[in-house]
mmCIF file of C-alpha atoms and ligand atoms in Angstrom:
data_model
loop_
_atom_site.group_PDB
_atom_site.id
_atom_site.type_symbol
_atom_site.label_atom_id
_atom_site.label_comp_id
_atom_site.label_asym_id
_atom_site.label_seq_id
_atom_site.Cartn_x
_atom_site.Cartn_y
_atom_site.Cartn_z
ATOM 1 C CA MET A 190 81.925 126.643 134.028
ATOM 2 C CA SER A 191 78.981 127.116 135.928
ATOM 3 C CA ASN A 192 77.181 122.856 136.980
ATOM 4 C CA GLU A 193 75.318 123.521 133.465
ATOM 5 C CA ALA A 194 78.087 124.289 130.638
ATOM 6 C CA TYR A 195 80.554 121.504 133.422
ATOM 7 C CA LYS A 196 77.162 118.868 132.183
ATOM 8 C CA LEU A 197 77.031 119.769 128.670
ATOM 9 C CA PHE A 198 80.472 119.820 128.330
ATOM 10 C CA ASN A 199 81.453 116.465 129.895
ATOM 11 C CA ALA A 200 78.293 115.370 127.681
ATOM 12 C CA ILE A 201 80.632 116.654 124.356
ATOM 13 C CA THR A 202 83.655 114.870 125.853
ATOM 14 C CA LEU A 203 81.586 111.397 126.468
ATOM 15 C CA ILE A 204 80.486 111.896 122.832
ATOM 16 C CA VAL A 205 83.658 112.743 120.863
ATOM 17 C CA MET A 206 85.465 110.096 122.888
ATOM 18 C CA THR A 207 82.883 107.803 121.776
ATOM 19 C CA ALA A 208 82.993 108.707 118.481
ATOM 20 C CA ILE A 209 86.702 108.207 117.855
ATOM 21 C CA CYS A 210 86.861 104.913 120.261
ATOM 22 C CA LEU A 211 84.283 104.237 117.078
ATOM 23 C CA ALA A 212 85.563 104.864 114.660
ATOM 24 C CA LEU A 213 89.114 103.235 115.847
ATOM 25 C CA GLU A 214 87.246 100.061 115.906
ATOM 26 C CA SER A 215 89.281 99.846 119.805
ATOM 27 C CA CYS A 216 87.105 100.803 122.139
ATOM 28 C CA ALA A 217 89.739 98.746 124.939
ATOM 29 C CA SER A 218 91.001 101.447 126.916
ATOM 30 C CA ILE A 219 87.777 103.369 127.692
ATOM 31 C CA ALA A 220 86.200 100.696 127.864
ATOM 32 C CA ALA A 221 87.698 98.935 130.321
ATOM 33 C CA GLY A 222 85.058 95.933 131.239
ATOM 34 C CA SER A 223 85.101 94.866 127.458
ATOM 35 C CA GLN A 224 88.460 92.250 127.651
ATOM 36 C CA SER A 225 87.282 90.526 130.800
ATOM 37 C CA ASP A 226 82.981 90.595 129.756
ATOM 38 C CA ARG A 227 84.535 89.141 126.759
ATOM 39 C CA LEU A 228 87.399 87.082 128.327
ATOM 40 C CA ARG A 229 84.085 85.581 130.201
ATOM 41 C CA SER A 230 81.173 85.881 127.812
ATOM 42 C CA GLU A 231 82.722 83.850 124.850
ATOM 43 C CA PRO A 232 82.615 79.649 124.320
ATOM 44 C CA ILE A 233 86.635 79.871 123.078
ATOM 45 C CA LYS A 234 89.012 80.821 125.914
ATOM 46 C CA PRO A 235 92.619 82.039 125.095
ATOM 47 C CA LEU A 236 95.675 79.617 124.553
ATOM 48 C CA PRO A 237 97.783 81.438 127.946
ATOM 49 C CA LEU A 238 101.096 83.196 126.942
ATOM 50 C CA LYS A 239 102.821 81.636 129.759
ATOM 51 C CA LEU A 240 103.666 78.249 130.562
ATOM 52 C CA ASN A 241 104.856 76.352 133.557
ATOM 53 C CA LEU A 242 107.044 73.665 132.624
ATOM 54 C CA ASP A 243 110.548 72.209 133.274
ATOM 55 C CA GLU A 244 112.895 73.348 130.721
ATOM 56 C CA SER A 245 115.164 70.365 131.347
ATOM 57 C CA LYS A 246 113.006 67.773 131.367
ATOM 58 C CA VAL A 247 111.245 70.268 127.660
ATOM 59 C CA GLU A 248 115.113 69.679 126.419
ATOM 60 C CA LEU A 249 115.794 66.104 126.957
ATOM 61 C CA GLY A 250 111.251 65.160 125.676
ATOM 62 C CA ARG A 251 112.406 67.654 122.695
ATOM 63 C CA GLU A 252 115.438 65.569 121.589
ATOM 64 C CA LEU A 253 113.154 62.045 122.233
ATOM 65 C CA PHE A 254 110.697 63.156 120.422
ATOM 66 C CA HIS A 255 113.023 63.852 116.999
ATOM 67 C CA GLU A 256 114.848 59.958 118.479
ATOM 68 C CA THR A 257 115.232 57.391 114.954
ATOM 69 C CA ARG A 258 116.090 54.994 117.874
ATOM 70 C CA LEU A 259 112.044 55.020 119.909
ATOM 71 C CA SER A 260 111.043 52.486 116.003
ATOM 72 C CA LYS A 261 112.331 49.099 115.255
ATOM 73 C CA ASP A 262 114.756 49.957 112.161
ATOM 74 C CA ASN A 263 115.979 53.229 113.884
ATOM 75 C CA THR A 264 114.041 55.343 110.406
ATOM 76 C CA VAL A 265 111.110 56.557 112.474
ATOM 77 C CA SER A 266 110.694 59.190 115.180
ATOM 78 C CA CYS A 267 107.734 61.231 116.268
ATOM 79 C CA VAL A 268 108.247 63.897 113.589
ATOM 80 C CA SER A 269 107.978 61.867 111.056
ATOM 81 C CA CYS A 270 104.376 62.222 111.600
ATOM 82 C CA HIS A 271 103.705 65.566 113.634
ATOM 83 C CA ASP A 272 105.802 67.672 111.675
ATOM 84 C CA LEU A 273 106.385 70.491 114.092
ATOM 85 C CA ASP A 274 107.062 72.989 110.937
ATOM 86 C CA ASN A 275 104.058 71.962 109.311
ATOM 87 C CA GLY A 276 100.946 72.396 111.957
ATOM 88 C CA GLY A 277 102.311 69.052 114.128
ATOM 89 C CA GLY A 278 100.897 66.534 111.404
ATOM 90 C CA ASP A 279 102.284 64.697 108.823
ATOM 91 C CA GLN A 280 99.563 66.070 104.961
ATOM 92 C CA ARG A 281 98.742 62.454 104.509
ATOM 93 C CA VAL A 282 95.608 60.960 104.561
ATOM 94 C CA HIS A 283 96.244 58.077 106.374
ATOM 95 C CA SER A 284 100.294 58.431 108.294
ATOM 96 C CA ILE A 285 103.368 56.401 106.784
ATOM 97 C CA GLY A 286 105.340 54.090 109.726
ATOM 98 C CA ILE A 287 108.312 51.248 109.214
ATOM 99 C CA TYR A 288 108.857 49.499 106.198
ATOM 100 C CA ASN A 289 106.483 51.894 104.473
ATOM 101 C CA ARG A 290 103.466 50.419 106.058
ATOM 102 C CA LEU A 291 100.435 52.292 105.620
ATOM 103 C CA GLY A 292 98.393 53.356 109.309
ATOM 104 C CA LYS A 293 94.089 53.278 110.091
ATOM 105 C CA PHE A 294 93.961 56.727 111.283
ATOM 106 C CA ASN A 295 95.478 60.548 110.187
ATOM 107 C CA ALA A 296 97.321 61.820 112.077
ATOM 108 C CA PRO A 297 95.689 64.714 114.379
ATOM 109 C CA THR A 298 98.664 67.505 115.274
ATOM 110 C CA VAL A 299 100.213 67.376 118.911
ATOM 111 C CA PHE A 300 99.807 70.659 119.151
ATOM 112 C CA ASN A 301 98.161 72.572 122.249
ATOM 113 C CA SER A 302 97.280 68.190 122.258
ATOM 114 C CA GLY A 303 98.114 68.464 126.234
ATOM 115 C CA PHE A 304 94.868 70.667 126.183
ATOM 116 C CA ASN A 305 92.339 67.554 124.898
ATOM 117 C CA PHE A 306 91.040 65.198 128.110
ATOM 118 C CA LYS A 307 92.071 62.077 126.135
ATOM 119 C CA GLN A 308 94.380 61.439 123.606
ATOM 120 C CA PHE A 309 93.669 59.583 119.810
ATOM 121 C CA TRP A 310 90.247 60.393 117.905
ATOM 122 C CA ASP A 311 88.829 57.739 119.916
ATOM 123 C CA GLY A 312 90.376 58.756 123.218
ATOM 124 C CA ARG A 313 91.768 55.590 124.594
ATOM 125 C CA ALA A 314 94.625 57.088 126.197
ATOM 126 C CA ASN A 315 93.065 58.687 129.928
ATOM 127 C CA SER A 316 96.620 61.824 128.882
ATOM 128 C CA LEU A 317 99.566 62.185 127.098
ATOM 129 C CA GLU A 318 102.201 59.896 128.928
ATOM 130 C CA GLU A 319 99.367 56.923 128.634
ATOM 131 C CA GLN A 320 99.744 57.479 124.881
ATOM 132 C CA VAL A 321 103.594 57.387 124.013
ATOM 133 C CA ALA A 322 103.730 53.699 124.631
ATOM 134 C CA VAL A 323 101.057 52.751 121.780
ATOM 135 C CA PRO A 324 103.104 54.635 118.816
ATOM 136 C CA ILE A 325 106.152 53.267 120.335
ATOM 137 C CA HIS A 326 104.236 49.511 120.329
ATOM 138 C CA ASN A 327 102.120 50.051 116.944
ATOM 139 C CA PRO A 328 103.139 47.837 114.592
ATOM 140 C CA ASP A 329 102.003 50.259 111.593
ATOM 141 C CA GLU A 330 104.562 53.171 113.479
ATOM 142 C CA MET A 331 107.169 52.984 115.023
ATOM 143 C CA GLY A 332 106.906 48.378 115.572
ATOM 144 C CA SER A 333 109.317 48.397 118.607
ATOM 145 C CA ASN A 334 108.239 48.192 122.716
ATOM 146 C CA TRP A 335 109.970 49.255 125.850
ATOM 147 C CA ASN A 336 112.592 46.608 126.034
ATOM 148 C CA GLU A 337 114.465 47.900 122.653
ATOM 149 C CA VAL A 338 113.814 51.380 122.958
ATOM 150 C CA VAL A 339 115.247 51.379 126.484
ATOM 151 C CA ALA A 340 118.034 48.971 125.924
ATOM 152 C CA LYS A 341 119.899 50.712 122.248
ATOM 153 C CA LEU A 342 118.554 54.606 124.474
ATOM 154 C CA SER A 343 121.272 53.046 127.513
ATOM 155 C CA ALA A 344 123.796 52.200 124.983
ATOM 156 C CA SER A 345 124.102 55.706 124.729
ATOM 157 C CA THR A 346 125.829 57.706 127.983
ATOM 158 C CA ASP A 347 124.431 60.766 126.980
ATOM 159 C CA TYR A 348 120.965 59.303 126.944
ATOM 160 C CA GLN A 349 122.987 57.338 130.755
ATOM 161 C CA ARG A 350 123.631 61.059 131.967
ATOM 162 C CA LYS A 351 120.443 62.948 130.895
ATOM 163 C CA PHE A 352 118.242 60.746 132.297
ATOM 164 C CA ARG A 353 120.386 60.501 135.504
ATOM 165 C CA SER A 354 120.249 64.650 135.934
ATOM 166 C CA ILE A 355 116.496 64.369 136.270
ATOM 167 C CA TYR A 356 115.243 60.833 137.080
ATOM 168 C CA ALA A 357 117.332 58.800 139.541
ATOM 169 C CA ASP A 358 116.232 55.893 138.561
ATOM 170 C CA GLY A 359 118.117 56.980 134.897
ATOM 171 C CA ILE A 360 116.427 55.164 131.929
ATOM 172 C CA GLN A 361 113.079 53.784 132.293
ATOM 173 C CA ALA A 362 110.583 53.261 130.403
ATOM 174 C CA GLU A 363 107.958 55.766 132.105
ATOM 175 C CA ASN A 364 110.649 58.253 132.849
ATOM 176 C CA ILE A 365 111.021 58.649 128.806
ATOM 177 C CA ALA A 366 107.175 59.007 127.907
ATOM 178 C CA ASP A 367 107.590 61.622 131.035
ATOM 179 C CA ALA A 368 110.133 63.006 128.949
ATOM 180 C CA ILE A 369 108.092 63.278 125.832
ATOM 181 C CA SER A 370 104.849 64.637 127.388
ATOM 182 C CA GLU A 371 106.573 67.119 128.993
ATOM 183 C CA PHE A 372 107.718 68.002 126.250
ATOM 184 C CA GLU A 373 104.034 67.554 124.206
ATOM 185 C CA ARG A 374 103.315 70.587 126.341
ATOM 186 C CA SER A 375 105.443 73.046 125.464
ATOM 187 C CA LEU A 376 103.878 72.875 121.941
ATOM 188 C CA VAL A 377 101.962 75.259 122.227
ATOM 189 C CA THR A 378 100.289 78.026 119.753
ATOM 190 C CA PRO A 379 99.419 80.944 121.540
ATOM 191 C CA ASN A 380 98.478 84.376 120.287
ATOM 192 C CA SER A 381 96.447 83.342 117.256
ATOM 193 C CA ARG A 382 94.859 86.395 115.930
ATOM 194 C CA PHE A 383 91.120 85.293 117.972
ATOM 195 C CA ASP A 384 92.676 85.478 121.347
ATOM 196 C CA GLN A 385 93.839 88.735 120.487
ATOM 197 C CA TYR A 386 90.068 88.982 119.765
ATOM 198 C CA LEU A 387 89.300 87.398 122.443
ATOM 199 C CA ARG A 388 92.266 89.065 125.271
ATOM 200 C CA GLY A 389 89.978 92.203 123.699
ATOM 201 C CA ASP A 390 91.636 93.378 120.583
ATOM 202 C CA GLU A 391 88.571 94.890 118.239
ATOM 203 C CA SER A 392 90.888 95.941 115.491
ATOM 204 C CA VAL A 393 92.548 92.713 115.331
ATOM 205 C CA LEU A 394 89.916 90.602 113.005
ATOM 206 C CA THR A 395 88.169 91.656 109.852
ATOM 207 C CA GLU A 396 84.273 92.122 109.393
ATOM 208 C CA ASP A 397 84.583 89.066 106.710
ATOM 209 C CA GLU A 398 85.612 87.008 109.920
ATOM 210 C CA LEU A 399 84.258 87.825 112.663
ATOM 211 C CA ARG A 400 80.982 87.060 110.246
ATOM 212 C CA GLY A 401 82.118 84.115 109.640
ATOM 213 C CA TYR A 402 82.856 83.638 113.872
ATOM 214 C CA ARG A 403 79.365 84.750 114.321
ATOM 215 C CA LYS A 404 77.930 81.858 112.038
ATOM 216 C CA PHE A 405 80.078 79.769 114.129
ATOM 217 C CA LYS A 406 78.361 79.986 116.425
ATOM 218 C CA GLU A 407 75.136 80.347 115.396
ATOM 219 C CA PHE A 408 74.964 77.491 112.993
ATOM 220 C CA GLY A 409 75.771 75.814 116.488
ATOM 221 C CA CYS A 410 79.180 74.515 115.387
ATOM 222 C CA VAL A 411 80.228 75.849 118.966
ATOM 223 C CA SER A 412 78.246 73.553 120.548
ATOM 224 C CA CYS A 413 80.964 70.453 119.720
ATOM 225 C CA HIS A 414 84.498 72.965 119.110
ATOM 226 C CA GLN A 415 84.811 74.857 121.756
ATOM 227 C CA GLY A 416 87.080 75.649 124.823
ATOM 228 C CA ILE A 417 90.434 76.540 124.701
ATOM 229 C CA ASN A 418 91.145 73.686 121.763
ATOM 230 C CA VAL A 419 87.868 74.951 119.998
ATOM 231 C CA GLY A 420 87.416 71.383 121.663
ATOM 232 C CA GLY A 421 89.478 68.883 122.398
ATOM 233 C CA ASN A 422 86.769 68.350 125.182
ATOM 234 C CA MET A 423 83.949 65.790 124.689
ATOM 235 C CA TYR A 424 82.637 62.813 122.114
ATOM 236 C CA GLU A 425 80.046 63.502 120.123
ATOM 237 C CA THR A 426 79.050 60.593 117.275
ATOM 238 C CA LEU A 427 80.586 61.413 113.821
ATOM 239 C CA GLY A 428 76.944 61.467 111.903
ATOM 240 C CA ALA A 429 74.929 62.943 114.283
ATOM 241 C CA MET A 430 72.531 64.137 111.834
ATOM 242 C CA PHE A 431 72.938 61.619 109.176
ATOM 243 C CA ASN A 432 74.483 58.726 108.590
ATOM 244 C CA TYR A 433 78.633 59.622 108.250
ATOM 245 C CA PHE A 434 79.430 56.051 107.150
ATOM 246 C CA GLU A 435 76.859 54.691 104.905
ATOM 247 C CA ALA A 436 76.644 58.090 102.959
ATOM 248 C CA ARG A 437 81.243 57.542 102.583
ATOM 249 C CA GLY A 438 80.898 53.688 101.461
ATOM 250 C CA ASN A 439 83.937 51.216 103.362
ATOM 251 C CA ILE A 440 83.312 51.266 106.518
ATOM 252 C CA THR A 441 85.712 49.466 108.557
ATOM 253 C CA LYS A 442 86.920 48.853 112.037
ATOM 254 C CA SER A 443 88.923 52.497 112.983
ATOM 255 C CA ASP A 444 85.280 53.543 111.870
ATOM 256 C CA TYR A 445 83.535 52.094 115.270
ATOM 257 C CA GLY A 446 85.509 55.042 116.874
ATOM 258 C CA ARG A 447 84.198 54.584 120.306
ATOM 259 C CA TYR A 448 83.179 51.297 120.092
ATOM 260 C CA ASN A 449 86.474 49.822 120.413
ATOM 261 C CA VAL A 450 87.103 50.927 123.459
ATOM 262 C CA THR A 451 83.921 50.143 125.129
ATOM 263 C CA GLY A 452 82.329 47.836 123.499
ATOM 264 C CA ARG A 453 79.278 49.615 124.343
ATOM 265 C CA GLU A 454 76.332 49.588 121.280
ATOM 266 C CA GLN A 455 75.755 53.326 121.896
ATOM 267 C CA ASP A 456 79.502 54.698 121.193
ATOM 268 C CA ARG A 457 79.324 53.396 117.721
ATOM 269 C CA TYR A 458 81.106 56.320 115.081
ATOM 270 C CA VAL A 459 81.519 58.236 118.343
ATOM 271 C CA PHE A 460 84.494 60.096 118.278
ATOM 272 C CA LYS A 461 86.127 63.108 120.874
ATOM 273 C CA VAL A 462 85.783 66.584 118.954
ATOM 274 C CA PRO A 463 88.674 67.472 117.449
ATOM 275 C CA GLY A 464 90.475 70.876 118.370
ATOM 276 C CA LEU A 465 90.619 73.581 115.255
ATOM 277 C CA ARG A 466 93.433 75.262 116.204
ATOM 278 C CA ASN A 467 95.672 75.553 113.627
ATOM 279 C CA VAL A 468 93.342 73.681 111.409
ATOM 280 C CA ALA A 469 94.101 75.552 108.320
ATOM 281 C CA LEU A 470 97.409 73.221 108.406
ATOM 282 C CA THR A 471 96.608 69.714 108.956
ATOM 283 C CA ALA A 472 94.919 69.123 105.726
ATOM 284 C CA PRO A 473 93.126 66.943 104.643
ATOM 285 C CA TYR A 474 90.900 66.412 107.923
ATOM 286 C CA PHE A 475 88.511 63.921 110.001
ATOM 287 C CA HIS A 476 89.494 60.152 111.504
ATOM 288 C CA ASP A 477 90.137 58.617 107.786
ATOM 289 C CA GLY A 478 91.750 62.224 106.282
ATOM 290 C CA SER A 479 88.758 62.058 104.379
ATOM 291 C CA ALA A 480 87.770 66.159 103.693
ATOM 292 C CA GLU A 481 90.290 66.636 101.781
ATOM 293 C CA LYS A 482 90.172 70.842 101.473
ATOM 294 C CA LEU A 483 89.352 72.833 104.878
ATOM 295 C CA GLU A 484 86.134 73.952 102.848
ATOM 296 C CA ASP A 485 84.833 70.374 102.158
ATOM 297 C CA ALA A 486 85.530 69.220 105.363
ATOM 298 C CA VAL A 487 83.301 72.567 107.180
ATOM 299 C CA ALA A 488 80.773 71.977 104.307
ATOM 300 C CA ILE A 489 80.669 67.763 105.814
ATOM 301 C CA MET A 490 80.209 69.198 109.729
ATOM 302 C CA ALA A 491 77.247 71.330 109.068
ATOM 303 C CA GLU A 492 75.394 68.592 106.719
ATOM 304 C CA PHE A 493 76.194 65.373 109.063
ATOM 305 C CA GLN A 494 76.613 67.133 112.206
ATOM 306 C CA LEU A 495 73.524 69.695 112.061
ATOM 307 C CA GLY A 496 71.823 68.596 109.271
ATOM 308 C CA ILE A 497 71.763 72.290 107.868
ATOM 309 C CA TRP A 498 73.044 73.378 104.121
ATOM 310 C CA LEU A 499 75.777 76.140 103.690
ATOM 311 C CA GLU A 500 75.772 78.062 100.559
ATOM 312 C CA PRO A 501 78.989 79.055 100.176
ATOM 313 C CA LYS A 502 79.064 82.151 100.897
ATOM 314 C CA ASP A 503 78.790 80.959 104.995
ATOM 315 C CA VAL A 504 81.269 78.088 104.526
ATOM 316 C CA SER A 505 83.390 80.424 103.240
ATOM 317 C CA ASP A 506 83.640 82.702 106.132
ATOM 318 C CA ILE A 507 83.701 79.937 107.806
ATOM 319 C CA VAL A 508 86.741 79.118 107.043
ATOM 320 C CA LEU A 509 88.333 82.736 106.832
ATOM 321 C CA PHE A 510 87.154 82.839 110.945
ATOM 322 C CA LEU A 511 89.027 78.980 111.563
ATOM 323 C CA ASN A 512 91.854 81.240 110.255
ATOM 324 C CA THR A 513 92.180 83.487 111.607
ATOM 325 C CA LEU A 514 93.049 80.217 114.804
ATOM 326 C CA THR A 515 96.447 79.563 114.370
ATOM 327 C CA GLY A 516 98.200 81.131 116.158
ATOM 328 C CA GLU A 517 102.420 80.720 116.763
ATOM 329 C CA TYR A 518 104.778 78.262 117.902
ATOM 330 C CA GLU A 519 108.992 78.836 117.904
ATOM 331 C CA GLU A 520 111.351 75.053 117.455
ATOM 332 C CA GLY A 521 113.593 75.981 120.728
ATOM 333 C CA GLY A 522 110.634 78.887 122.657
ATOM 334 C CA LYS A 523 108.528 77.985 124.899
HETATM 335 C C1 HEC B 848 103.737 56.622 111.879
HETATM 336 C C2 HEC B 848 103.134 57.805 111.812
HETATM 337 C C3 HEC B 848 103.148 57.843 113.200
HETATM 338 C C4 HEC B 848 103.819 57.528 114.812
HETATM 339 C C5 HEC B 848 106.113 57.833 114.590
HETATM 340 C C6 HEC B 848 103.934 59.166 115.791
HETATM 341 N N1 HEC B 848 102.607 58.909 115.794
HETATM 342 FE FE1 HEC B 848 101.346 60.068 117.249
HETATM 343 N N2 HEC B 848 99.465 59.597 115.852
HETATM 344 C C7 HEC B 848 99.608 59.144 115.080
HETATM 345 C C8 HEC B 848 97.855 58.899 114.022
HETATM 346 C C9 HEC B 848 98.166 58.507 113.061
HETATM 347 C C10 HEC B 848 97.708 59.893 115.451
HETATM 348 C C11 HEC B 848 96.239 59.510 115.753
HETATM 349 C C12 HEC B 848 95.717 57.662 115.925
HETATM 350 C C13 HEC B 848 94.554 57.194 116.891
HETATM 351 O O1 HEC B 848 93.816 58.546 116.884
HETATM 352 O O2 HEC B 848 94.293 56.130 116.833
HETATM 353 C C14 HEC B 848 98.395 60.283 115.726
HETATM 354 C C15 HEC B 848 97.669 60.275 117.915
HETATM 355 C C16 HEC B 848 98.741 60.951 118.612
HETATM 356 C C17 HEC B 848 98.258 61.986 119.587
HETATM 357 C C18 HEC B 848 96.601 61.986 119.771
HETATM 358 C C19 HEC B 848 96.542 63.151 118.967
HETATM 359 C C20 HEC B 848 95.171 63.932 119.484
HETATM 360 O O3 HEC B 848 94.691 65.208 119.564
HETATM 361 O O4 HEC B 848 94.784 62.770 119.891
HETATM 362 C C21 HEC B 848 99.463 61.931 120.558
HETATM 363 C C22 HEC B 848 100.041 63.439 121.411
HETATM 364 C C23 HEC B 848 100.379 61.831 119.915
HETATM 365 N N3 HEC B 848 100.384 60.971 118.405
HETATM 366 C C24 HEC B 848 102.261 62.171 119.512
HETATM 367 C C25 HEC B 848 102.768 60.543 119.312
HETATM 368 C C26 HEC B 848 104.098 60.755 120.029
HETATM 369 C C27 HEC B 848 104.484 61.799 121.156
HETATM 370 C C28 HEC B 848 105.057 60.079 119.173
HETATM 371 C C29 HEC B 848 106.304 59.376 119.523
HETATM 372 C C30 HEC B 848 106.369 58.341 120.692
HETATM 373 C C31 HEC B 848 104.578 59.090 118.060
HETATM 374 N N4 HEC B 848 102.801 60.660 118.153
HETATM 375 C C32 HEC B 848 104.637 58.388 117.149
HETATM 376 C C33 HEC B 848 100.744 58.932 113.351
HETATM 377 C C34 HEC B 848 101.856 58.545 114.730
HETATM 378 C C1 HEC B 849 77.424 67.369 117.335
HETATM 379 C C2 HEC B 849 78.943 67.857 117.391
HETATM 380 C C3 HEC B 849 79.856 68.907 116.634
HETATM 381 C C4 HEC B 849 78.689 70.006 115.444
HETATM 382 C C5 HEC B 849 77.601 70.393 115.602
HETATM 383 C C6 HEC B 849 79.908 69.877 114.782
HETATM 384 N N1 HEC B 849 81.215 69.150 115.203
HETATM 385 FE FE1 HEC B 849 83.300 69.015 113.659
HETATM 386 N N2 HEC B 849 84.239 67.935 115.213
HETATM 387 C C7 HEC B 849 82.818 67.112 115.109
HETATM 388 C C8 HEC B 849 83.549 65.343 115.178
HETATM 389 C C9 HEC B 849 83.303 64.606 116.792
HETATM 390 C C10 HEC B 849 84.735 65.644 114.457
HETATM 391 C C11 HEC B 849 85.670 64.195 114.375
HETATM 392 C C12 HEC B 849 85.066 63.790 113.295
HETATM 393 C C13 HEC B 849 86.769 62.389 113.183
HETATM 394 O O1 HEC B 849 86.431 61.960 113.624
HETATM 395 O O2 HEC B 849 86.689 61.877 112.219
HETATM 396 C C14 HEC B 849 84.910 66.945 113.764
HETATM 397 C C15 HEC B 849 85.759 66.888 113.148
HETATM 398 C C16 HEC B 849 85.910 68.733 112.388
HETATM 399 C C17 HEC B 849 87.023 69.039 111.724
HETATM 400 C C18 HEC B 849 88.215 68.546 111.345
HETATM 401 C C19 HEC B 849 88.818 68.318 112.289
HETATM 402 C C20 HEC B 849 90.645 68.280 111.760
HETATM 403 O O3 HEC B 849 91.422 67.271 112.145
HETATM 404 O O4 HEC B 849 90.923 66.531 111.078
HETATM 405 C C21 HEC B 849 86.325 70.629 111.149
HETATM 406 C C22 HEC B 849 87.033 71.215 110.630
HETATM 407 C C23 HEC B 849 85.267 70.544 111.992
HETATM 408 N N3 HEC B 849 84.710 69.303 112.799
HETATM 409 C C24 HEC B 849 84.532 71.959 111.629
HETATM 410 C C25 HEC B 849 82.959 72.057 111.738
HETATM 411 C C26 HEC B 849 82.261 72.726 111.764
HETATM 412 C C27 HEC B 849 82.584 74.164 111.251
HETATM 413 C C28 HEC B 849 80.901 73.121 112.673
HETATM 414 C C29 HEC B 849 79.941 74.089 112.309
HETATM 415 C C30 HEC B 849 79.594 74.017 110.947
HETATM 416 C C31 HEC B 849 81.011 71.627 112.953
HETATM 417 N N4 HEC B 849 82.452 71.210 113.138
HETATM 418 C C32 HEC B 849 79.669 70.641 114.032
HETATM 419 C C33 HEC B 849 81.702 67.538 116.359
HETATM 420 C C34 HEC B 849 80.831 68.027 115.772
#
């Protein structure tokens, strides 16, 4: 083949390959750089596919997470409000604890909570370990205390043996919190369709879902909901543009957000930006559980956080995108 013919052949091959590649909407193998480029440049990062956890702690933590003896009257466990088969929340406006007591907040999901920079709507717990004591002591949730819990668990030779095999000092508050936290770190939902897209699979999202994602970025949702958990890495005022609480009415102490933690006036109505992974499964929404549907939550966010009124088509596109954030969790798996 002459030099000219060779160049022409190469050019045609390239055009044909590009055409096939575009037709398949999957350039992953040809555009070798596209996967890592997307992982680098997109404001949302995929959840890890593999975890490095202490399996014996995870197993003990799993049992404790389902343990009703953590509550005063042995009726309520962590799963009572964090149902692992239903998005890791409880589908209620506000949670219900022992003696049917109504709590003051909507229960956030426990899935992927290990990736949040702080725990709780107002961020008052610095770590999962610190978080565990709160529901155990909260009179509206489990209404118990460490002394009672340690005494009840110590009555079980099975628990004694299991704790001893991991912790030299056996059944202690700190060890209970440690095991539960390690289990919570296993509550990860990788491989959502959106994560597959981030990892380079071009064909996995529909045109409409991609448009929803573009709008999520262009309208500015991503300035607060970003990173590995699509949130969970900063505090922001609820009502950044307009007064959400005045519009909703009936303001209570739980609406003060970070103010309850710091006592600083500038922290009034400031909350942790929640992660949006699996958000399609965790209705109702917001710390007050006031938004019944994801569509309502999206429209409220646009208005009060960004000062824009979305067309119904914009809302439904964004909801389509949010649906692609639903990942996989197998009880018993990791
Ligand atoms: C009675 C219902 C109830 C029970 C029982 C309960 N929780 Fe929760 N959980 C909630 C509510 C409501 C919140 C939000 C409270 C807040 O932000 O002040 C929450 C928040 C959390 C968070 C923070 C998530 C985030 O994104 O900020 C974690 C983690 C968590 N719970 C784990 C647990 C564990 C572990 C147990 C068992 C020891 C437990 N919960 C028991 C209702 C409950
Ligand atoms: C200025 C920061 C900011 C912006 C911008 C923002 N959000 Fe939020 N978002 C928050 C905060 C803070 C909350 C928690 C509100 C609360 O305390 O109830 C939240 C909550 C949510 C929730 C409810 C999650 C749950 O589990 O209850 C959804 C859904 C949501 N945002 C979607 C969006 C969408 C879609 C956009 C763009 C139209 C957007 N957000 C823009 C800060 C922001």
